[in-house]
Amino acid sequence: MGAPLEQKEEDSLLLQIEQFEKFAKLVSEKMEIEIRFDGAQAHTDGKIIVLPNLLTMSEKEINVLYAILLHEVGHVKYTDNDQWKTGLSKVDRMNAFAIINSIEDARIENRLMKVYGGANDVFDNLYNKVVTDAEFMKKIFKTEYEATPSWFNFCIMVHHYLLDLEMDEKATKWCKSPSIMTMFAEAKPMIDRAKLDSTADVVELGIKLYNH
């Protein structure tokens, strides 16, 4: 007889944990960034990336952690913390923060995909497959956004537009309501004209879109 189902599932989870730890070590060495596994959620202070304890996660959650890790690497490598803090000091609304954050996320992810080949597949999996599972996304991304729902969806629309990936219709249809598409049509010329070479450029565009 084969191993009990529970044992097979445990073995599979342990194998996935081992594979992710190897991936994290490779990324850590290549990008010269310290990675720790002792947090409740993924975050970075700009120097060290803290990831959740893998033993507390399911296989599906660990699969998403590949993208979360690379995303945090992007912030460490490419987000200028001084420009970020200075820029955010100019806004006092979560909606303003949400659009600035969405643009910066796309900028750093695009840079990652240019210097780290595997990032393309990782972000493609996150944005074209995983995000279609709304309940799972709520569980993984536990941060409570205070941005209004329609504005948050607009921010996602802007992020996906700026991202250098071919987006699947299933992954974007939920943020394409008539009102959001109208907002996006008005914003698109400003987005297309914007220079997004730095975090400061991102803050400038985000504030323009928010004020508009």
PDB file of C-alpha atoms in Angstrom:
ATOM      1  CA  MET A   1       0.000   0.000   0.000  1.00  0.00           C
ATOM      2  CA  GLY A   2       1.125   3.559  -0.657  1.00  0.00           C
ATOM      3  CA  ALA A   3       1.617   6.205   1.951  1.00  0.00           C
ATOM      4  CA  PRO A   4      -1.559   7.662   3.515  1.00  0.00           C
ATOM      5  CA  LEU A   5      -2.941  10.727   1.758  1.00  0.00           C
ATOM      6  CA  GLU A   6      -1.963  12.976   4.677  1.00  0.00           C
ATOM      7  CA  GLN A   7       1.631  11.725   4.471  1.00  0.00           C
ATOM      8  CA  LYS A   8       1.795  12.315   0.727  1.00  0.00           C
ATOM      9  CA  GLU A   9       0.446  15.835   1.159  1.00  0.00           C
ATOM     10  CA  GLU A  10       2.980  16.531   3.910  1.00  0.00           C
ATOM     11  CA  ASP A  11       5.828  15.183   1.780  1.00  0.00           C
ATOM     12  CA  SER A  12       4.678  17.322  -1.142  1.00  0.00           C
ATOM     13  CA  LEU A  13       4.537  20.426   1.060  1.00  0.00           C
ATOM     14  CA  LEU A  14       7.993  19.781   2.490  1.00  0.00           C
ATOM     15  CA  LEU A  15       9.363  19.349  -1.031  1.00  0.00           C
ATOM     16  CA  GLN A  16       7.834  22.655  -2.106  1.00  0.00           C
ATOM     17  CA  ILE A  17       9.269  24.366   0.975  1.00  0.00           C
ATOM     18  CA  GLU A  18      12.706  22.991   0.116  1.00  0.00           C
ATOM     19  CA  GLN A  19      12.386  24.209  -3.478  1.00  0.00           C
ATOM     20  CA  PHE A  20      11.306  27.683  -2.384  1.00  0.00           C
ATOM     21  CA  GLU A  21      14.142  27.959   0.118  1.00  0.00           C
ATOM     22  CA  LYS A  22      16.602  27.135  -2.677  1.00  0.00           C
ATOM     23  CA  PHE A  23      14.956  29.777  -4.881  1.00  0.00           C
ATOM     24  CA  ALA A  24      15.137  32.350  -2.083  1.00  0.00           C
ATOM     25  CA  LYS A  25      18.811  31.568  -1.502  1.00  0.00           C
ATOM     26  CA  LEU A  26      19.548  31.961  -5.217  1.00  0.00           C
ATOM     27  CA  VAL A  27      17.723  35.291  -5.353  1.00  0.00           C
ATOM     28  CA  SER A  28      19.421  36.443  -2.156  1.00  0.00           C
ATOM     29  CA  GLU A  29      22.878  35.718  -3.558  1.00  0.00           C
ATOM     30  CA  LYS A  30      22.179  37.102  -7.030  1.00  0.00           C
ATOM     31  CA  MET A  31      20.554  40.307  -5.793  1.00  0.00           C
ATOM     32  CA  GLU A  32      22.763  40.615  -2.674  1.00  0.00           C
ATOM     33  CA  ILE A  33      19.780  40.937  -0.326  1.00  0.00           C
ATOM     34  CA  GLU A  34      19.223  39.339   3.076  1.00  0.00           C
ATOM     35  CA  ILE A  35      16.048  37.237   3.339  1.00  0.00           C
ATOM     36  CA  ARG A  36      14.572  36.000   6.630  1.00  0.00           C
ATOM     37  CA  PHE A  37      11.692  33.606   7.286  1.00  0.00           C
ATOM     38  CA  ASP A  38      10.292  34.838  10.585  1.00  0.00           C
ATOM     39  CA  GLY A  39       7.397  37.161   9.861  1.00  0.00           C
ATOM     40  CA  ALA A  40       3.628  36.928   9.808  1.00  0.00           C
ATOM     41  CA  GLN A  41       3.455  38.666   6.417  1.00  0.00           C
ATOM     42  CA  ALA A  42       5.927  39.582   3.699  1.00  0.00           C
ATOM     43  CA  HIS A  43       7.520  43.017   4.079  1.00  0.00           C
ATOM     44  CA  THR A  44      10.801  44.873   3.782  1.00  0.00           C
ATOM     45  CA  ASP A  45      12.471  47.739   5.612  1.00  0.00           C
ATOM     46  CA  GLY A  46      14.411  48.630   2.482  1.00  0.00           C
ATOM     47  CA  LYS A  47      17.382  46.444   3.394  1.00  0.00           C
ATOM     48  CA  ILE A  48      16.086  43.098   4.659  1.00  0.00           C
ATOM     49  CA  ILE A  49      13.149  41.103   3.257  1.00  0.00           C
ATOM     50  CA  VAL A  50      11.085  39.265   5.856  1.00  0.00           C
ATOM     51  CA  LEU A  51       8.875  36.404   4.656  1.00  0.00           C
ATOM     52  CA  PRO A  52       6.306  34.313   6.543  1.00  0.00           C
ATOM     53  CA  ASN A  53       7.300  31.041   8.192  1.00  0.00           C
ATOM     54  CA  LEU A  54       6.854  28.546   5.356  1.00  0.00           C
ATOM     55  CA  LEU A  55       5.539  25.852   7.702  1.00  0.00           C
ATOM     56  CA  THR A  56       2.452  28.023   8.307  1.00  0.00           C
ATOM     57  CA  MET A  57       1.586  28.173   4.597  1.00  0.00           C
ATOM     58  CA  SER A  58      -0.177  25.918   2.124  1.00  0.00           C
ATOM     59  CA  GLU A  59       1.346  24.775  -1.184  1.00  0.00           C
ATOM     60  CA  LYS A  60      -0.819  27.266  -3.070  1.00  0.00           C
ATOM     61  CA  GLU A  61       0.293  30.111  -0.798  1.00  0.00           C
ATOM     62  CA  ILE A  62       3.969  29.177  -1.220  1.00  0.00           C
ATOM     63  CA  ASN A  63       3.438  29.213  -4.992  1.00  0.00           C
ATOM     64  CA  VAL A  64       2.344  32.854  -4.730  1.00  0.00           C
ATOM     65  CA  LEU A  65       5.272  33.645  -2.435  1.00  0.00           C
ATOM     66  CA  TYR A  66       7.648  33.461  -5.417  1.00  0.00           C
ATOM     67  CA  ALA A  67       6.040  36.588  -6.836  1.00  0.00           C
ATOM     68  CA  ILE A  68       5.838  38.292  -3.436  1.00  0.00           C
ATOM     69  CA  LEU A  69       9.544  37.675  -2.834  1.00  0.00           C
ATOM     70  CA  LEU A  70      10.553  39.091  -6.210  1.00  0.00           C
ATOM     71  CA  HIS A  71       8.238  42.051  -5.697  1.00  0.00           C
ATOM     72  CA  GLU A  72       9.890  42.894  -2.378  1.00  0.00           C
ATOM     73  CA  VAL A  73      13.318  42.453  -4.018  1.00  0.00           C
ATOM     74  CA  GLY A  74      12.241  45.042  -6.577  1.00  0.00           C
ATOM     75  CA  HIS A  75      11.452  47.555  -3.852  1.00  0.00           C
ATOM     76  CA  VAL A  76      14.798  46.978  -2.133  1.00  0.00           C
ATOM     77  CA  LYS A  77      16.768  47.329  -5.364  1.00  0.00           C
ATOM     78  CA  TYR A  78      14.862  50.012  -7.235  1.00  0.00           C
ATOM     79  CA  THR A  79      12.651  52.070  -4.897  1.00  0.00           C
ATOM     80  CA  ASP A  80      14.444  55.158  -3.592  1.00  0.00           C
ATOM     81  CA  ASN A  81      13.272  55.331   0.033  1.00  0.00           C
ATOM     82  CA  ASP A  82      14.141  59.004   0.405  1.00  0.00           C
ATOM     83  CA  GLN A  83      12.125  59.925  -2.689  1.00  0.00           C
ATOM     84  CA  TRP A  84       9.334  57.623  -1.512  1.00  0.00           C
ATOM     85  CA  LYS A  85       9.088  59.184   1.951  1.00  0.00           C
ATOM     86  CA  THR A  86       9.349  62.717   0.582  1.00  0.00           C
ATOM     87  CA  GLY A  87       6.658  62.012  -1.975  1.00  0.00           C
ATOM     88  CA  LEU A  88       4.241  60.415   0.461  1.00  0.00           C
ATOM     89  CA  SER A  89       4.675  63.341   2.855  1.00  0.00           C
ATOM     90  CA  LYS A  90       2.864  65.394   0.191  1.00  0.00           C
ATOM     91  CA  VAL A  91      -0.319  63.282   0.320  1.00  0.00           C
ATOM     92  CA  ASP A  92      -2.736  62.603   3.139  1.00  0.00           C
ATOM     93  CA  ARG A  93      -5.251  60.280   1.500  1.00  0.00           C
ATOM     94  CA  MET A  94      -5.096  56.516   1.110  1.00  0.00           C
ATOM     95  CA  ASN A  95      -6.419  56.913  -2.450  1.00  0.00           C
ATOM     96  CA  ALA A  96      -3.362  59.016  -3.325  1.00  0.00           C
ATOM     97  CA  PHE A  97      -1.040  56.452  -1.762  1.00  0.00           C
ATOM     98  CA  ALA A  98      -2.805  53.627  -3.629  1.00  0.00           C
ATOM     99  CA  ILE A  99      -2.199  55.088  -7.097  1.00  0.00           C
ATOM    100  CA  ILE A 100       1.429  55.991  -6.326  1.00  0.00           C
ATOM    101  CA  ASN A 101       2.026  52.486  -4.987  1.00  0.00           C
ATOM    102  CA  SER A 102       0.414  50.834  -8.030  1.00  0.00           C
ATOM    103  CA  ILE A 103       2.612  52.789 -10.444  1.00  0.00           C
ATOM    104  CA  GLU A 104       5.773  52.090  -8.446  1.00  0.00           C
ATOM    105  CA  ASP A 105       4.887  48.386  -8.279  1.00  0.00           C
ATOM    106  CA  ALA A 106       4.658  48.219 -12.070  1.00  0.00           C
ATOM    107  CA  ARG A 107       7.915  50.176 -12.493  1.00  0.00           C
ATOM    108  CA  ILE A 108       9.973  47.926 -10.217  1.00  0.00           C
ATOM    109  CA  GLU A 109       8.418  44.740 -11.582  1.00  0.00           C
ATOM    110  CA  ASN A 110       9.275  45.804 -15.132  1.00  0.00           C
ATOM    111  CA  ARG A 111      12.887  46.425 -14.103  1.00  0.00           C
ATOM    112  CA  LEU A 112      13.041  43.040 -12.405  1.00  0.00           C
ATOM    113  CA  MET A 113      11.818  41.311 -15.558  1.00  0.00           C
ATOM    114  CA  LYS A 114      14.665  42.905 -17.475  1.00  0.00           C
ATOM    115  CA  VAL A 115      17.433  41.759 -15.113  1.00  0.00           C
ATOM    116  CA  TYR A 116      16.026  38.495 -13.740  1.00  0.00           C
ATOM    117  CA  GLY A 117      14.714  36.225 -16.483  1.00  0.00           C
ATOM    118  CA  GLY A 118      12.546  34.024 -14.285  1.00  0.00           C
ATOM    119  CA  ALA A 119      10.565  37.030 -13.083  1.00  0.00           C
ATOM    120  CA  ASN A 120       8.457  37.083 -16.257  1.00  0.00           C
ATOM    121  CA  ASP A 121       6.938  33.671 -15.582  1.00  0.00           C
ATOM    122  CA  VAL A 122       6.519  34.400 -11.879  1.00  0.00           C
ATOM    123  CA  PHE A 123       4.582  37.641 -12.433  1.00  0.00           C
ATOM    124  CA  ASP A 124       2.634  36.134 -15.309  1.00  0.00           C
ATOM    125  CA  ASN A 125       1.437  33.387 -12.940  1.00  0.00           C
ATOM    126  CA  LEU A 126       0.475  35.935 -10.273  1.00  0.00           C
ATOM    127  CA  TYR A 127      -1.355  38.471 -12.416  1.00  0.00           C
ATOM    128  CA  ASN A 128      -2.883  36.221 -15.069  1.00  0.00           C
ATOM    129  CA  LYS A 129      -3.778  33.167 -12.990  1.00  0.00           C
ATOM    130  CA  VAL A 130      -3.758  33.655  -9.242  1.00  0.00           C
ATOM    131  CA  VAL A 131      -5.580  37.003  -9.187  1.00  0.00           C
ATOM    132  CA  THR A 132      -8.616  35.410 -10.804  1.00  0.00           C
ATOM    133  CA  ASP A 133      -9.217  33.596  -7.484  1.00  0.00           C
ATOM    134  CA  ALA A 134     -10.648  36.504  -5.472  1.00  0.00           C
ATOM    135  CA  GLU A 135     -11.109  34.629  -2.199  1.00  0.00           C
ATOM    136  CA  PHE A 136      -7.574  33.295  -2.256  1.00  0.00           C
ATOM    137  CA  MET A 137      -6.168  36.754  -2.991  1.00  0.00           C
ATOM    138  CA  LYS A 138      -7.998  38.176   0.029  1.00  0.00           C
ATOM    139  CA  LYS A 139      -6.391  35.518   2.199  1.00  0.00           C
ATOM    140  CA  ILE A 140      -2.869  36.066   0.850  1.00  0.00           C
ATOM    141  CA  PHE A 141      -2.877  39.850   0.719  1.00  0.00           C
ATOM    142  CA  LYS A 142      -4.188  40.526   4.200  1.00  0.00           C
ATOM    143  CA  THR A 143      -3.533  44.288   4.177  1.00  0.00           C
ATOM    144  CA  GLU A 144      -6.746  46.232   4.624  1.00  0.00           C
ATOM    145  CA  TYR A 145      -6.853  48.848   1.894  1.00  0.00           C
ATOM    146  CA  GLU A 146      -8.630  52.029   2.890  1.00  0.00           C
ATOM    147  CA  ALA A 147      -8.811  53.202  -0.717  1.00  0.00           C
ATOM    148  CA  THR A 148     -12.358  53.269  -2.036  1.00  0.00           C
ATOM    149  CA  PRO A 149     -13.204  50.109  -4.057  1.00  0.00           C
ATOM    150  CA  SER A 150     -13.686  51.848  -7.415  1.00  0.00           C
ATOM    151  CA  TRP A 151     -10.457  53.819  -7.018  1.00  0.00           C
ATOM    152  CA  PHE A 152      -8.555  50.707  -5.953  1.00  0.00           C
ATOM    153  CA  ASN A 153      -9.789  48.935  -9.096  1.00  0.00           C
ATOM    154  CA  PHE A 154      -8.681  51.935 -11.153  1.00  0.00           C
ATOM    155  CA  CYS A 155      -5.227  51.641  -9.580  1.00  0.00           C
ATOM    156  CA  ILE A 156      -5.086  47.972 -10.584  1.00  0.00           C
ATOM    157  CA  MET A 157      -6.060  48.982 -14.124  1.00  0.00           C
ATOM    158  CA  VAL A 158      -3.181  51.486 -14.254  1.00  0.00           C
ATOM    159  CA  HIS A 159      -0.729  48.918 -12.843  1.00  0.00           C
ATOM    160  CA  HIS A 160      -1.695  46.310 -15.413  1.00  0.00           C
ATOM    161  CA  TYR A 161      -1.492  48.869 -18.233  1.00  0.00           C
ATOM    162  CA  LEU A 162       2.066  49.804 -17.239  1.00  0.00           C
ATOM    163  CA  LEU A 163       3.230  46.223 -16.662  1.00  0.00           C
ATOM    164  CA  ASP A 164       5.280  44.705 -19.489  1.00  0.00           C
ATOM    165  CA  LEU A 165       3.152  41.564 -19.625  1.00  0.00           C
ATOM    166  CA  GLU A 166       0.367  40.444 -21.923  1.00  0.00           C
ATOM    167  CA  MET A 167      -2.650  40.513 -19.638  1.00  0.00           C
ATOM    168  CA  ASP A 168      -5.375  37.892 -19.888  1.00  0.00           C
ATOM    169  CA  GLU A 169      -8.952  39.186 -20.174  1.00  0.00           C
ATOM    170  CA  LYS A 170     -10.024  36.984 -17.255  1.00  0.00           C
ATOM    171  CA  ALA A 171      -7.486  38.696 -15.007  1.00  0.00           C
ATOM    172  CA  THR A 172      -8.589  42.224 -15.863  1.00  0.00           C
ATOM    173  CA  LYS A 173     -12.335  42.047 -16.558  1.00  0.00           C
ATOM    174  CA  TRP A 174     -13.292  42.763 -12.936  1.00  0.00           C
ATOM    175  CA  CYS A 175     -11.645  46.203 -13.032  1.00  0.00           C
ATOM    176  CA  LYS A 176     -13.118  47.244 -16.383  1.00  0.00           C
ATOM    177  CA  SER A 177     -16.467  48.680 -15.368  1.00  0.00           C
ATOM    178  CA  PRO A 178     -17.739  51.577 -17.534  1.00  0.00           C
ATOM    179  CA  SER A 179     -16.897  54.149 -14.840  1.00  0.00           C
ATOM    180  CA  ILE A 180     -13.342  52.867 -14.413  1.00  0.00           C
ATOM    181  CA  MET A 181     -12.789  52.709 -18.173  1.00  0.00           C
ATOM    182  CA  THR A 182     -13.939  56.331 -18.416  1.00  0.00           C
ATOM    183  CA  MET A 183     -11.493  57.321 -15.675  1.00  0.00           C
ATOM    184  CA  PHE A 184      -8.725  55.393 -17.390  1.00  0.00           C
ATOM    185  CA  ALA A 185      -9.422  56.992 -20.787  1.00  0.00           C
ATOM    186  CA  GLU A 186      -8.982  60.425 -19.203  1.00  0.00           C
ATOM    187  CA  ALA A 187      -5.822  59.347 -17.377  1.00  0.00           C
ATOM    188  CA  LYS A 188      -4.140  57.486 -20.250  1.00  0.00           C
ATOM    189  CA  PRO A 189      -2.630  60.563 -21.989  1.00  0.00           C
ATOM    190  CA  MET A 190      -0.989  61.637 -18.723  1.00  0.00           C
ATOM    191  CA  ILE A 191       0.310  58.104 -18.152  1.00  0.00           C
ATOM    192  CA  ASP A 192       1.691  57.834 -21.686  1.00  0.00           C
ATOM    193  CA  ARG A 193       3.530  61.162 -21.397  1.00  0.00           C
ATOM    194  CA  ALA A 194       5.045  60.402 -18.016  1.00  0.00           C
ATOM    195  CA  LYS A 195       8.714  59.605 -17.550  1.00  0.00           C
ATOM    196  CA  LEU A 196       8.962  56.799 -15.007  1.00  0.00           C
ATOM    197  CA  ASP A 197      12.711  56.464 -14.527  1.00  0.00           C
ATOM    198  CA  SER A 198      12.663  57.002 -10.777  1.00  0.00           C
ATOM    199  CA  THR A 199      10.526  56.834  -7.664  1.00  0.00           C
ATOM    200  CA  ALA A 200      10.245  60.628  -7.789  1.00  0.00           C
ATOM    201  CA  ASP A 201       8.763  60.376 -11.298  1.00  0.00           C
ATOM    202  CA  VAL A 202       6.233  57.860  -9.990  1.00  0.00           C
ATOM    203  CA  VAL A 203       5.181  60.125  -7.123  1.00  0.00           C
ATOM    204  CA  GLU A 204       4.748  63.049  -9.525  1.00  0.00           C
ATOM    205  CA  LEU A 205       2.503  61.059 -11.854  1.00  0.00           C
ATOM    206  CA  GLY A 206       0.523  59.535  -9.002  1.00  0.00           C
ATOM    207  CA  ILE A 207      -0.267  62.934  -7.518  1.00  0.00           C
ATOM    208  CA  LYS A 208      -1.284  64.267 -10.952  1.00  0.00           C
ATOM    209  CA  LEU A 209      -3.676  61.360 -11.486  1.00  0.00           C
ATOM    210  CA  TYR A 210      -5.122  61.682  -7.998  1.00  0.00           C
ATOM    211  CA  ASN A 211      -5.674  65.453  -8.326  1.00  0.00           C
ATOM    212  CA  HIS A 212      -7.209  64.986 -11.775  1.00  0.00           C
TER     213      HIS A 212
END
